Amino acid sequence: MIINFTLNGRPRKMDVEPATLVSELLRETLNLTGTHVGCDTSQCGACTVLFNGDAVKSCTLLAPSLDGAALTTIEGLSATSGSNRLHPMQEAFHENHGLQCGFCTPGMVMTAVALATRNPVPTEAEIRHGLEGNLCRCTGYQNIVASIMAGAVAMNAPAIGE
C-alpha cells in the first residue's frame, strides 16, 4: 500500500504492508531508532510519537494510518527547523535530570511536548495525569515532572508573556 505523509517536517512516500506497525516502520525500515519499543502492548509509552500533534503510542498505530498525516519522532524535535540545538523540552530534561537510563526518555519527551502544547502552564497534578501512559523503571518521576514544568515554560515563554 502506498502512503504519503510528513515525517519530521519532510514529505515521505512509502510502500508499506497494511499490518506494519508505525514503531516497526520507524525502527526497521527508516532506521529512526530513537522511538523505543519496551512492551509491544501499549503499556509503557516508550514508543510515543506525535501524530498530527497528538501523543500516540506507535506500537498501536498501523502504518497505513499515516497516509495524509504528520508524524514527529524524537529525531524530529529541535529548537527550530534545521537547527542542531535541542528542543526546549529536551533541554529541560537535561537541565533537571529528568532521565537516568534513558530508555523511556524519548516517549516521555514526546508526551511532554504534546502536553505543553495543549496546556502551556500545566500543574504538577496535570503533568502526573498526562504521564499515566508512560512508565519509568528508574526514577520516582519527581525530576521528570520538574523537567516538564520547566520545559513547558521554555516552550511557551512568548505565549505566556515571559
PDB file of C-alpha atoms in Angstrom, residues 27 29 32-33 50 54 82 94 96 101 106 109 130-131 145 155-156 159:
ATOM      1  CA  ARG A  27      12.898   1.454  13.595  1.00  0.00           C
ATOM      2  CA  THR A  29      12.628   0.479   7.697  1.00  0.00           C
ATOM      3  CA  LEU A  32      14.844   6.020  13.284  1.00  0.00           C
ATOM      4  CA  THR A  33      15.724   4.139  16.450  1.00  0.00           C
ATOM      5  CA  LEU A  50       3.418  12.895  17.710  1.00  0.00           C
ATOM      6  CA  ASP A  54      -1.114  14.306  19.443  1.00  0.00           C
ATOM      7  CA  GLY A  82      17.042  22.732  10.646  1.00  0.00           C
ATOM      8  CA  HIS A  94      18.869  17.548  30.591  1.00  0.00           C
ATOM      9  CA  ASN A  96      16.582  18.973  35.534  1.00  0.00           C
ATOM     10  CA  CYS A 101      18.970   5.062  31.918  1.00  0.00           C
ATOM     11  CA  PRO A 106      12.031   9.707  24.080  1.00  0.00           C
ATOM     12  CA  VAL A 109       9.687  13.921  25.970  1.00  0.00           C
ATOM     13  CA  GLY A 130      -0.622  13.294  31.462  1.00  0.00           C
ATOM     14  CA  LEU A 131       2.171  10.799  32.126  1.00  0.00           C
ATOM     15  CA  VAL A 145       7.725  16.280  36.457  1.00  0.00           C
ATOM     16  CA  MET A 155       8.378  26.144  25.102  1.00  0.00           C
ATOM     17  CA  ASN A 156       5.664  28.664  25.802  1.00  0.00           C
ATOM     18  CA  ALA A 159       2.843  32.686  24.707  1.00  0.00           C
TER      19      ALA A 159
END
